[in-house]
Short mmCIF file of C-alpha atoms in Angstrom, two decimals:
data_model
loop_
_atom_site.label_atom_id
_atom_site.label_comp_id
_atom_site.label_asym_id
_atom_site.label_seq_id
_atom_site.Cartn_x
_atom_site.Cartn_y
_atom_site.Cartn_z
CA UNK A 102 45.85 7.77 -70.39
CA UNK A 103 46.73 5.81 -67.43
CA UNK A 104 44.82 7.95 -64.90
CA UNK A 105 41.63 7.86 -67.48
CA UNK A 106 41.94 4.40 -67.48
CA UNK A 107 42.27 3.98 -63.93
CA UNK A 108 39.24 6.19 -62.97
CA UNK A 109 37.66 4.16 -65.52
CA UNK A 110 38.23 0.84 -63.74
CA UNK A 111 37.55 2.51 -60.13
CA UNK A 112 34.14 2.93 -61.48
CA UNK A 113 33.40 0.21 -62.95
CA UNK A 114 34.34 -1.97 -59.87
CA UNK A 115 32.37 0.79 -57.52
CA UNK A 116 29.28 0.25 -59.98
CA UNK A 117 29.50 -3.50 -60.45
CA UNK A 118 29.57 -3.76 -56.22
CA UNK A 119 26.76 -1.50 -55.94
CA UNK A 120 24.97 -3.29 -58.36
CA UNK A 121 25.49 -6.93 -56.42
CA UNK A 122 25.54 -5.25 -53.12
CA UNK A 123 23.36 -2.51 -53.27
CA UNK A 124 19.95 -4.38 -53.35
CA UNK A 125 20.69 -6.98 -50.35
CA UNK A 126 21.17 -3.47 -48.35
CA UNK A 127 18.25 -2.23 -49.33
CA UNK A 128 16.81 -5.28 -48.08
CA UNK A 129 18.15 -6.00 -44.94
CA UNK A 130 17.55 -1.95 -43.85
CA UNK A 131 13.30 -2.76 -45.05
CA UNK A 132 13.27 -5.78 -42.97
CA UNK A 133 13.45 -2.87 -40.22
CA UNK A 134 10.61 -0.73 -41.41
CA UNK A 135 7.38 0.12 -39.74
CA UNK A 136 5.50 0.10 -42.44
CA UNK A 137 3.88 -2.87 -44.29
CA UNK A 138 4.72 -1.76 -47.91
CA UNK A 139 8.17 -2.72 -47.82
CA UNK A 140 9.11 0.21 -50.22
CA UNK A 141 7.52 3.06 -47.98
CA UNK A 142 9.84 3.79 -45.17
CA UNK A 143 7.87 4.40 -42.35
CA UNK A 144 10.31 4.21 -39.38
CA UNK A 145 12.50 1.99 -37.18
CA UNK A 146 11.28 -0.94 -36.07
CA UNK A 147 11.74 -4.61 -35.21
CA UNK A 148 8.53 -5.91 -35.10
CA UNK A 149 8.59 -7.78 -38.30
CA UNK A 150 11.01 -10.43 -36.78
CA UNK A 151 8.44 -10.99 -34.06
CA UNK A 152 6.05 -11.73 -37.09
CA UNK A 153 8.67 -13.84 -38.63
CA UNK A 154 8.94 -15.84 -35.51
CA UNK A 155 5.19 -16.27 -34.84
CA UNK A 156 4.90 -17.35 -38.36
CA UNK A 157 4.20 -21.51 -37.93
CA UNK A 158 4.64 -21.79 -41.64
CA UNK A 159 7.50 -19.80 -42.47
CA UNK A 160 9.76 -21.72 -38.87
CA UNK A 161 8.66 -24.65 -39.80
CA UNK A 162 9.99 -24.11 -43.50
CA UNK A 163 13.54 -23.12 -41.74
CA UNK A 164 13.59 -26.21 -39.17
CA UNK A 165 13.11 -28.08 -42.49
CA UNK A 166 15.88 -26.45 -44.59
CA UNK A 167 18.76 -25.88 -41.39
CA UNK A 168 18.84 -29.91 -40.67
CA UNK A 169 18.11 -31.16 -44.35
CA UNK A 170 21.91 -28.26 -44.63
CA UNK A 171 23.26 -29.80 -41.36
CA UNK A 172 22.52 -33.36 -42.40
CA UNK A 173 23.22 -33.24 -46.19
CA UNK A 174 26.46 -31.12 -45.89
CA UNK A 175 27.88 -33.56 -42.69
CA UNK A 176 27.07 -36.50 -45.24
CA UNK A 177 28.60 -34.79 -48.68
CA UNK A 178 31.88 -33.49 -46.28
CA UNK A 179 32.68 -36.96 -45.60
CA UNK A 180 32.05 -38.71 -49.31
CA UNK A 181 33.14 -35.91 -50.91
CA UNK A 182 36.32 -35.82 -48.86
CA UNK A 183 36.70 -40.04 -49.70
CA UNK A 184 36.22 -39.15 -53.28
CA UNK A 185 38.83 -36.79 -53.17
CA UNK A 186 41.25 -38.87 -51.85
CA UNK A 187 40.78 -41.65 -53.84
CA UNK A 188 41.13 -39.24 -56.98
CA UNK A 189 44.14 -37.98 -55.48
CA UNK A 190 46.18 -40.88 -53.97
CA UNK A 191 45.02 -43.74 -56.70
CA UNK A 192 45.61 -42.62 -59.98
CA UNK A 193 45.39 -45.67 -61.82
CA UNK A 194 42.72 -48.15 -61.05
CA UNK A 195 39.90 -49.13 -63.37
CA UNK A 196 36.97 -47.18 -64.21
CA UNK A 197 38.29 -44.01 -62.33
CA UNK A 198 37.18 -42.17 -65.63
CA UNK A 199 33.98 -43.14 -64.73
CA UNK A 200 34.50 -42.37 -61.64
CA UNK A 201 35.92 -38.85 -61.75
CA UNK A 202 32.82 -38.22 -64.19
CA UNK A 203 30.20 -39.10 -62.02
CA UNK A 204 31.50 -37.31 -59.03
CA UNK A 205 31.69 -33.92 -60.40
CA UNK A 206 29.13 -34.28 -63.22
CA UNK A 207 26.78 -32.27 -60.50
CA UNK A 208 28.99 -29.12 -61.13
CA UNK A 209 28.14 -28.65 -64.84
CA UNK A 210 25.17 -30.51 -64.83
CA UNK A 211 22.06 -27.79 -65.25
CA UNK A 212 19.80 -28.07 -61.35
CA UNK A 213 16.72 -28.96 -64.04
CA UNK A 214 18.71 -31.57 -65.28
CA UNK A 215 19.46 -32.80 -61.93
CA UNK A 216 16.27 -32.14 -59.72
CA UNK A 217 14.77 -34.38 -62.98
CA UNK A 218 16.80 -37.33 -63.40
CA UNK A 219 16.28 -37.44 -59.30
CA UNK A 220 12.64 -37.25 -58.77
CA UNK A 221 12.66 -39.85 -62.12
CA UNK A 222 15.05 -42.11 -59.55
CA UNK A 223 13.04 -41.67 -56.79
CA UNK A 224 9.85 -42.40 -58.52
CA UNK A 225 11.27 -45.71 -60.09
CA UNK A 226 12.47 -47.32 -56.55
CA UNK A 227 9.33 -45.80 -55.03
CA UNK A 228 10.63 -43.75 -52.43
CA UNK A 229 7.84 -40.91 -51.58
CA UNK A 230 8.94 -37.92 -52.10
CA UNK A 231 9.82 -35.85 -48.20
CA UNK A 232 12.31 -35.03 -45.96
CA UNK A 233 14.50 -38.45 -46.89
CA UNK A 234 14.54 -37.62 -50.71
CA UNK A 235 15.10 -34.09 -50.18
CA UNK A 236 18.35 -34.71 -48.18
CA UNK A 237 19.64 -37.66 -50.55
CA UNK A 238 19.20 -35.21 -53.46
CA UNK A 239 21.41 -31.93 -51.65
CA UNK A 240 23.74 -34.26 -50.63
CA UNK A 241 24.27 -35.63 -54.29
CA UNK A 242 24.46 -32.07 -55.62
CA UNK A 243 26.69 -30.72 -52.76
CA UNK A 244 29.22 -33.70 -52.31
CA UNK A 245 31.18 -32.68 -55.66
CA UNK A 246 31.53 -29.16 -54.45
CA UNK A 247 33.54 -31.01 -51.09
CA UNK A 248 35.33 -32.84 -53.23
CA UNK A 249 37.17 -30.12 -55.75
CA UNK A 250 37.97 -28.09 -52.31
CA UNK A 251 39.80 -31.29 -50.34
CA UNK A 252 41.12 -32.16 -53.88
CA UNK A 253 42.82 -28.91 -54.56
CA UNK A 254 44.27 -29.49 -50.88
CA UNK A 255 45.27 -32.55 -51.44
CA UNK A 256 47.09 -32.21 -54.52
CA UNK A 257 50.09 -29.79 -52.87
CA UNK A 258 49.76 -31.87 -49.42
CA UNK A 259 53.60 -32.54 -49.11
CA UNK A 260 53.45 -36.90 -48.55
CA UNK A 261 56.79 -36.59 -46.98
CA UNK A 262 55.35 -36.22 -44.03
CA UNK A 263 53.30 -39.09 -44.46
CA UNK A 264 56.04 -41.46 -45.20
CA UNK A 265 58.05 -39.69 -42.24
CA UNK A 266 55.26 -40.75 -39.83
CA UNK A 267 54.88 -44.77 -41.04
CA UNK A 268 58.72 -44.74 -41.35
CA UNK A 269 58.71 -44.23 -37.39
CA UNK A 270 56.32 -46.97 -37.01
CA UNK A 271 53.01 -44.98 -37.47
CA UNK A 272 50.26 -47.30 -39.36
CA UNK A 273 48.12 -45.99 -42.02
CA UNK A 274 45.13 -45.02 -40.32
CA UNK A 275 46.90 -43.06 -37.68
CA UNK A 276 49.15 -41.19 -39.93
CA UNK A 277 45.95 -40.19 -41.64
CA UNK A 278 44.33 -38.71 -38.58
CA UNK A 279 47.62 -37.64 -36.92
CA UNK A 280 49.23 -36.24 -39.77
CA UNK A 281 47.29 -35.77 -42.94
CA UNK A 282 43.75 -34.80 -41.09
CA UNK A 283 45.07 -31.94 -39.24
CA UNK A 284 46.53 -30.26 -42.52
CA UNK A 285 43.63 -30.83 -44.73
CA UNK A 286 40.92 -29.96 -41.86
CA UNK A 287 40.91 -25.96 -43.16
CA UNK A 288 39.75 -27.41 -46.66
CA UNK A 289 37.08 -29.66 -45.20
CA UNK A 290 35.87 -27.03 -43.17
CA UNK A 291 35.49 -24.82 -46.30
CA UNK A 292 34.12 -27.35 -47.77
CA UNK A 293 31.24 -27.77 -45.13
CA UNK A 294 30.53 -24.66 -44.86
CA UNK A 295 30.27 -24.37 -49.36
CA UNK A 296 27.87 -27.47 -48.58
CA UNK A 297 25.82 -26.09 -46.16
CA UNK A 298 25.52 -22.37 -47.58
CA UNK A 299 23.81 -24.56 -51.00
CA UNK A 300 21.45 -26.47 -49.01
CA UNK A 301 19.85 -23.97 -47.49
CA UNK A 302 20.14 -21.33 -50.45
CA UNK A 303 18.80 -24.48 -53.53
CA UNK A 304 15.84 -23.84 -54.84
CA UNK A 305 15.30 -25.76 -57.78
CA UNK A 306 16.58 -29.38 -56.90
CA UNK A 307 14.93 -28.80 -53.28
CA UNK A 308 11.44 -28.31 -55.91
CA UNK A 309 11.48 -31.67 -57.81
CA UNK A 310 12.71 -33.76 -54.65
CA UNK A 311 10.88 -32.14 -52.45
CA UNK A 312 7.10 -33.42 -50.49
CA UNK A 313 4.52 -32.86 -48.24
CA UNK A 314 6.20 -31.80 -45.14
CA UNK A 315 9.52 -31.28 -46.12
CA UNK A 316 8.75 -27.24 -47.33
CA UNK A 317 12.33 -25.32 -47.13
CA UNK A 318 12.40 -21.53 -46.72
CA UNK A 319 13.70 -20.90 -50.11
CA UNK A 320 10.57 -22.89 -51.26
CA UNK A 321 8.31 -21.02 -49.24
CA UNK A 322 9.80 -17.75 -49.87
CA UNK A 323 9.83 -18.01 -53.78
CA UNK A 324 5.57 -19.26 -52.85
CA UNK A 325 5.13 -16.27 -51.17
CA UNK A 326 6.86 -13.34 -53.59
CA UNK A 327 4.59 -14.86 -56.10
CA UNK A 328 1.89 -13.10 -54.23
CA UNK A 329 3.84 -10.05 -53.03
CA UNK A 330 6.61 -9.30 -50.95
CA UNK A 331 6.23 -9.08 -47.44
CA UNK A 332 8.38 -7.42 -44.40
CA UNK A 333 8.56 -11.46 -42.90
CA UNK A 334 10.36 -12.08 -45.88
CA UNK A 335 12.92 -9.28 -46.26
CA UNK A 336 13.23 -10.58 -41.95
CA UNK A 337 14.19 -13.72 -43.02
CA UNK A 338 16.08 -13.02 -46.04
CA UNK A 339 18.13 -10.63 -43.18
CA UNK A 340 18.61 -13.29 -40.48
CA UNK A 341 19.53 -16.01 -43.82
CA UNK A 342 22.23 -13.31 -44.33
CA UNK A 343 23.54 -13.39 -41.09
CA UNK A 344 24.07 -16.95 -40.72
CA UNK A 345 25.85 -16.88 -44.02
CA UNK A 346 28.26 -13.75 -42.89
CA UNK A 347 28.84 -15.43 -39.45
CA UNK A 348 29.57 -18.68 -40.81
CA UNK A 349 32.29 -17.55 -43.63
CA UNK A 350 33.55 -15.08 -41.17
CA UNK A 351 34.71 -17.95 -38.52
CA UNK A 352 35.65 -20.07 -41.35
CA UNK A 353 37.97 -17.17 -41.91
CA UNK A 354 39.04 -16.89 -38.88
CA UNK A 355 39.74 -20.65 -38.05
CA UNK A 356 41.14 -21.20 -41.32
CA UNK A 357 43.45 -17.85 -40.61
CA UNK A 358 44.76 -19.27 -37.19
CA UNK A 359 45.33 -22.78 -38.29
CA UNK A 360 47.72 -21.18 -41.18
CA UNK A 361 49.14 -19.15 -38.10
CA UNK A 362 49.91 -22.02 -36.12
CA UNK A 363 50.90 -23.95 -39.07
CA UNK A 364 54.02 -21.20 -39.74
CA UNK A 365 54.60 -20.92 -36.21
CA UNK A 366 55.15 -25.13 -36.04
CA UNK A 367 57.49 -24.81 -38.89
CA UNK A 368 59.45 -21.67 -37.76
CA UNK A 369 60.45 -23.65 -34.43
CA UNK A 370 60.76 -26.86 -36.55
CA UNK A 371 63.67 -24.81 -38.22
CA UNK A 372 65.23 -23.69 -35.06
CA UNK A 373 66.26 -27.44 -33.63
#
């Protein structure tokens, strides 16, 4: 029974990765085919990146979308990490209901819902619609996703070490970037890098908030596939994936040798 069950489960997880994984493979191996039908193989080649990159509207559409993600998730790291420690450190102060609600509504709020009730916003202060509304809007969406990460950081931050640092003299504001900066950095990091991934992968928000001029690749793509896949596009799609991999891969690694020197810091901290 046990070994039925646990072929059973071997399968299921091989099938359910080949079913995620399966299809981005098959897409990043066509962005190398010679042929134009992107589901005739017709040999190795890289000449549909040279395409890509003589494509004005296609590079313009990524300039757009890689500073609206640098700008938007720089902006949401910092409120969203203020809004977590507010929610963290002062747990009783009036309207933090309200508050708390507002900041993370974005999670479970539907992106129709909230692409809506932001080109609505925009239209009734009569901001036109373009690169400016386009970054407010991913930075409202992304800023709550900063937020839970820092705020899951924050809540087993040990504040011992805090007082231990203003005990020896140490104001507030240098404690926090001496002392409690340094420990939550990994988290804020993550957190960028969450922020950044969902600017540049939104589609639906980026549509209502969007204007002429402010086109991101996503936008463009999803234009495009209407009319028929192209080998540009599985290009793109491939490079998109590589940023993404490279990005959560030094993540990973940073994270992994700040916890290193973290234990290491400790473990002579124990010795004397």
């Amino acid at each position: 029974m046990n070994s039925t069950w646990s072929r059973f489960n071997i399968s299921a997880i091989v099938l359910g990765f080949a079913f995620l994984y399966l299809p981005i493979l098959l897409l990043v191996i066509f962005s190398f085919n010679e042929s134009k039908l992107v589901t005739v193989w017709g040999g190795f080649s890289t000449k549909w990146y040279g395409e890509l990159f003589r494509n004005k509207g296609l590079m313009d559409a990524a300039w757009v979308t890689v500073r609206v993600g640098l700008i938007s998730a720089t902006v949401s790291t910092v409120l969203g990490t203020l809004a977590a420690i507010t929610l963290t450190r002062y747990t009783r102060f009036r309207g933090r209901v309200l508050f708390s609600g507002m900041v993370f509504a974005p999670l479970v709020m539907p992106e129709v819902i909230t692409g809506l009730s932001l080109l609505l916003l925009f239209v009734a202060v009569g901001l036109d619609r373009g690169f400016v509304t386009l970054t407010l809007a991913h930075i409202t969406f992304t800023m709550c996703f900063v937020a839970v990460v820092v705020q899951s950081r924050l809540v087993t931050f040990d504040r011992s070490l805090e007082e231990a640092a203003m005990d020896l003299g140490a104001p507030p504001v240098k404690t926090f970037f001496q002392i409690t900066l340094p420990v939550i950095l990994p988290a804020i990091i993550s957190g960028w890098m969450l922020a950044f991934t969902l600017s540049i992968d939104d589609l639906v928000i980026s549509s209502f908030t969007s204007g002429p001029g402010a086109t991101t690749l996503p936008m463009k793509i999803y234009s495009q596939v209407r009319l028929g896949v192209t080998p540009e596009i599985n290009a793109a799609s491939t490079i998109l994936i590589g940023v993404v991999a490279v990005g959560v891969i030094a993540a990973s690694l940073v994270n992994k040798q700040r916890e290193a020197q973290r234990q290491r810091d400790e473990r002579m901290a124990q010795r004397h």
